[in-house]
PDB file of C-alpha atoms in Angstrom:
ATOM      1  CA  MET A   1       0.241  -0.006  -0.108  1.00  0.00           C
ATOM      2  CA  ALA A   2       1.218   3.577  -1.003  1.00  0.00           C
ATOM      3  CA  VAL A   3       1.429   5.540   2.088  1.00  0.00           C
ATOM      4  CA  SER A   4       0.821   9.723   1.789  1.00  0.00           C
ATOM      5  CA  GLU A   5       2.968  12.081   3.195  1.00  0.00           C
ATOM      6  CA  ALA A   6      -0.030  13.345   5.740  1.00  0.00           C
ATOM      7  CA  ILE A   7      -0.451   9.211   6.725  1.00  0.00           C
ATOM      8  CA  GLU A   8       3.191   9.129   7.168  1.00  0.00           C
ATOM      9  CA  ASN A   9       3.389  12.554   9.730  1.00  0.00           C
ATOM     10  CA  TYR A  10       0.549  11.279  11.527  1.00  0.00           C
ATOM     11  CA  LEU A  11       2.610   7.975  11.876  1.00  0.00           C
ATOM     12  CA  GLU A  12       5.423   9.736  12.965  1.00  0.00           C
ATOM     13  CA  THR A  13       3.126  11.799  15.424  1.00  0.00           C
ATOM     14  CA  ILE A  14       2.124   8.861  17.095  1.00  0.00           C
ATOM     15  CA  TYR A  15       5.665   7.326  17.168  1.00  0.00           C
ATOM     16  CA  ILE A  16       7.038  10.529  18.902  1.00  0.00           C
ATOM     17  CA  LEU A  17       3.923  10.199  21.811  1.00  0.00           C
ATOM     18  CA  SER A  18       4.076   6.790  22.293  1.00  0.00           C
ATOM     19  CA  GLN A  19       7.984   7.268  23.035  1.00  0.00           C
ATOM     20  CA  GLN A  20       7.021  10.233  25.475  1.00  0.00           C
ATOM     21  CA  GLN A  21       4.173   8.872  27.209  1.00  0.00           C
ATOM     22  CA  ASN A  22       2.324   5.630  27.637  1.00  0.00           C
ATOM     23  CA  GLU A  23      -1.147   6.339  26.187  1.00  0.00           C
ATOM     24  CA  VAL A  24      -1.696   7.942  22.919  1.00  0.00           C
ATOM     25  CA  HIS A  25      -5.224   9.662  22.339  1.00  0.00           C
ATOM     26  CA  ALA A  26      -6.464  11.793  19.411  1.00  0.00           C
ATOM     27  CA  ILE A  27      -6.613  14.602  21.220  1.00  0.00           C
ATOM     28  CA  ASP A  28      -2.403  14.292  21.651  1.00  0.00           C
ATOM     29  CA  ILE A  29      -2.088  14.467  17.857  1.00  0.00           C
ATOM     30  CA  CYS A  30      -4.786  16.999  17.552  1.00  0.00           C
ATOM     31  CA  SER A  31      -2.136  19.290  20.157  1.00  0.00           C
ATOM     32  CA  TYR A  32       0.839  17.897  18.527  1.00  0.00           C
ATOM     33  CA  LEU A  33      -0.068  18.711  14.609  1.00  0.00           C
ATOM     34  CA  SER A  34      -2.854  21.604  15.568  1.00  0.00           C
ATOM     35  CA  TYR A  35      -5.207  19.769  13.625  1.00  0.00           C
ATOM     36  CA  SER A  36      -9.006  19.575  14.337  1.00  0.00           C
ATOM     37  CA  ARG A  37     -10.539  16.683  15.858  1.00  0.00           C
ATOM     38  CA  PRO A  38     -12.747  15.910  12.874  1.00  0.00           C
ATOM     39  CA  THR A  39      -9.778  15.894  10.697  1.00  0.00           C
ATOM     40  CA  VAL A  40      -7.688  13.766  12.869  1.00  0.00           C
ATOM     41  CA  SER A  41     -10.547  11.153  13.169  1.00  0.00           C
ATOM     42  CA  ILE A  42     -10.593  10.796   9.605  1.00  0.00           C
ATOM     43  CA  VAL A  43      -7.264  10.306   9.106  1.00  0.00           C
ATOM     44  CA  LEU A  44      -6.959   7.388  11.935  1.00  0.00           C
ATOM     45  CA  ARG A  45     -10.349   5.695  10.350  1.00  0.00           C
ATOM     46  CA  GLN A  46      -8.238   5.711   7.380  1.00  0.00           C
ATOM     47  CA  MET A  47      -5.228   4.265   9.060  1.00  0.00           C
ATOM     48  CA  ARG A  48      -7.513   1.845  11.280  1.00  0.00           C
ATOM     49  CA  GLU A  49      -8.972   0.454   7.962  1.00  0.00           C
ATOM     50  CA  HIS A  50      -5.039   0.258   6.202  1.00  0.00           C
ATOM     51  CA  GLY A  51      -4.222  -1.746   9.124  1.00  0.00           C
ATOM     52  CA  LEU A  52      -1.383   0.678  10.257  1.00  0.00           C
ATOM     53  CA  VAL A  53      -3.088   1.753  13.838  1.00  0.00           C
ATOM     54  CA  THR A  54      -5.074  -0.002  16.093  1.00  0.00           C
ATOM     55  CA  VAL A  55      -7.384   1.522  19.099  1.00  0.00           C
ATOM     56  CA  ASN A  56      -8.258  -0.245  21.995  1.00  0.00           C
ATOM     57  CA  GLU A  57     -11.429  -0.201  24.061  1.00  0.00           C
ATOM     58  CA  ASP A  58     -10.176   2.722  26.036  1.00  0.00           C
ATOM     59  CA  ASN A  59      -9.026   4.853  22.729  1.00  0.00           C
ATOM     60  CA  HIS A  60      -5.933   4.463  23.368  1.00  0.00           C
ATOM     61  CA  ILE A  61      -4.093   4.435  19.651  1.00  0.00           C
ATOM     62  CA  PHE A  62      -1.450   1.821  18.909  1.00  0.00           C
ATOM     63  CA  LEU A  63       0.710   1.518  15.726  1.00  0.00           C
ATOM     64  CA  THR A  64       0.856  -2.116  13.678  1.00  0.00           C
ATOM     65  CA  GLU A  65       3.776  -3.972  13.314  1.00  0.00           C
ATOM     66  CA  GLU A  66       3.435  -1.798   9.589  1.00  0.00           C
ATOM     67  CA  GLY A  67       2.636   1.353  11.179  1.00  0.00           C
ATOM     68  CA  HIS A  68       5.734   1.096  13.197  1.00  0.00           C
ATOM     69  CA  ARG A  69       7.846   0.133  10.682  1.00  0.00           C
ATOM     70  CA  ILE A  70       6.809   3.224   8.403  1.00  0.00           C
ATOM     71  CA  ALA A  71       6.965   5.667  11.095  1.00  0.00           C
ATOM     72  CA  SER A  72      10.568   4.436  12.747  1.00  0.00           C
ATOM     73  CA  ARG A  73      11.674   5.098   8.702  1.00  0.00           C
ATOM     74  CA  ILE A  74      10.498   8.431   8.751  1.00  0.00           C
ATOM     75  CA  PHE A  75      11.496   9.516  11.889  1.00  0.00           C
ATOM     76  CA  GLU A  76      15.002   8.010  11.133  1.00  0.00           C
ATOM     77  CA  ARG A  77      14.897   9.891   8.226  1.00  0.00           C
ATOM     78  CA  HIS A  78      13.749  13.311  10.027  1.00  0.00           C
ATOM     79  CA  GLU A  79      16.364  12.684  12.617  1.00  0.00           C
ATOM     80  CA  VAL A  80      19.618  12.175  10.449  1.00  0.00           C
ATOM     81  CA  LEU A  81      18.395  14.940   7.867  1.00  0.00           C
ATOM     82  CA  THR A  82      17.833  17.406  10.518  1.00  0.00           C
ATOM     83  CA  GLN A  83      21.566  16.920  12.000  1.00  0.00           C
ATOM     84  CA  MET A  84      23.070  16.976   8.696  1.00  0.00           C
ATOM     85  CA  LEU A  85      21.366  20.436   7.700  1.00  0.00           C
ATOM     86  CA  THR A  86      22.450  21.860  11.410  1.00  0.00           C
ATOM     87  CA  GLN A  87      25.968  20.801  10.427  1.00  0.00           C
ATOM     88  CA  LEU A  88      26.081  22.468   7.305  1.00  0.00           C
ATOM     89  CA  GLY A  89      25.043  25.727   9.372  1.00  0.00           C
ATOM     90  CA  VAL A  90      21.258  25.788   8.783  1.00  0.00           C
ATOM     91  CA  SER A  91      19.606  27.135  12.023  1.00  0.00           C
ATOM     92  CA  HIS A  92      17.978  24.640  14.099  1.00  0.00           C
ATOM     93  CA  GLU A  93      14.716  25.611  13.414  1.00  0.00           C
ATOM     94  CA  THR A  94      15.148  25.693   9.600  1.00  0.00           C
ATOM     95  CA  ALA A  95      16.611  22.268   9.504  1.00  0.00           C
ATOM     96  CA  VAL A  96      13.816  20.925  11.285  1.00  0.00           C
ATOM     97  CA  ARG A  97      10.784  22.198   8.812  1.00  0.00           C
ATOM     98  CA  ASP A  98      13.266  21.308   5.895  1.00  0.00           C
ATOM     99  CA  ALA A  99      13.802  17.850   7.428  1.00  0.00           C
ATOM    100  CA  CYS A 100      10.136  17.220   7.402  1.00  0.00           C
ATOM    101  CA  LYS A 101       9.880  18.532   3.636  1.00  0.00           C
ATOM    102  CA  ILE A 102      12.687  16.288   2.273  1.00  0.00           C
ATOM    103  CA  GLU A 103      11.822  12.904   4.410  1.00  0.00           C
ATOM    104  CA  HIS A 104       9.049  11.855   2.342  1.00  0.00           C
ATOM    105  CA  ASP A 105      10.528  12.449  -0.807  1.00  0.00           C
ATOM    106  CA  LEU A 106      14.262  10.945  -0.789  1.00  0.00           C
ATOM    107  CA  SER A 107      14.803   7.745  -2.201  1.00  0.00           C
ATOM    108  CA  ASP A 108      16.013   4.998  -0.048  1.00  0.00           C
ATOM    109  CA  GLU A 109      19.460   5.127  -1.999  1.00  0.00           C
ATOM    110  CA  THR A 110      20.509   8.878  -1.241  1.00  0.00           C
ATOM    111  CA  PHE A 111      19.200   8.145   2.183  1.00  0.00           C
ATOM    112  CA  GLU A 112      21.875   5.616   2.635  1.00  0.00           C
ATOM    113  CA  ALA A 113      24.639   7.748   0.492  1.00  0.00           C
ATOM    114  CA  ILE A 114      23.923  10.608   3.268  1.00  0.00           C
ATOM    115  CA  LYS A 115      24.168   8.344   6.284  1.00  0.00           C
ATOM    116  CA  ARG A 116      27.327   6.685   4.760  1.00  0.00           C
ATOM    117  CA  HIS A 117      28.786  10.019   4.122  1.00  0.00           C
ATOM    118  CA  MET A 118      28.182  11.494   7.819  1.00  0.00           C
ATOM    119  CA  ALA A 119      29.428   8.389   9.373  1.00  0.00           C
ATOM    120  CA  GLN A 120      32.636   8.535   6.939  1.00  0.00           C
ATOM    121  CA  HIS A 121      33.301  12.196   8.416  1.00  0.00           C
ATOM    122  CA  GLY A 122      32.458  11.696  12.025  1.00  0.00           C
ATOM    123  CA  ALA A 123      29.045  12.267  12.341  1.00  0.00           C
ATOM    124  CA  GLN A 124      26.508   9.587  13.865  1.00  0.00           C
ATOM    125  CA  PRO A 125      23.465   9.501  11.933  1.00  0.00           C
TER     126      PRO A 125
END
């Protein structure tokens, strides 16, 4: 299944929130992304239908194995790209914004080359 950039952002958000707190709810996603509750509810339903998240009886949101795979991939890209851009002299705030734009469209080949380059030059991706 092809996952859109928007879905990747939601998955990454759930991934980040689940590392910061024990329980993730739709309202947490709303706050983190500054989206409305109806918008988040629609996307969560789509993600459930595609097997990317589950929601238990207490409305706690969990990534499925596939959802976790996608989310961790996007999160790694975001972290590595942010680090690379800041090492190039880009301000942290700009690097975070730009990494978010780049992380979705970068090929696996290019991303792996960036990680190798950083490792060869003493930066830990």
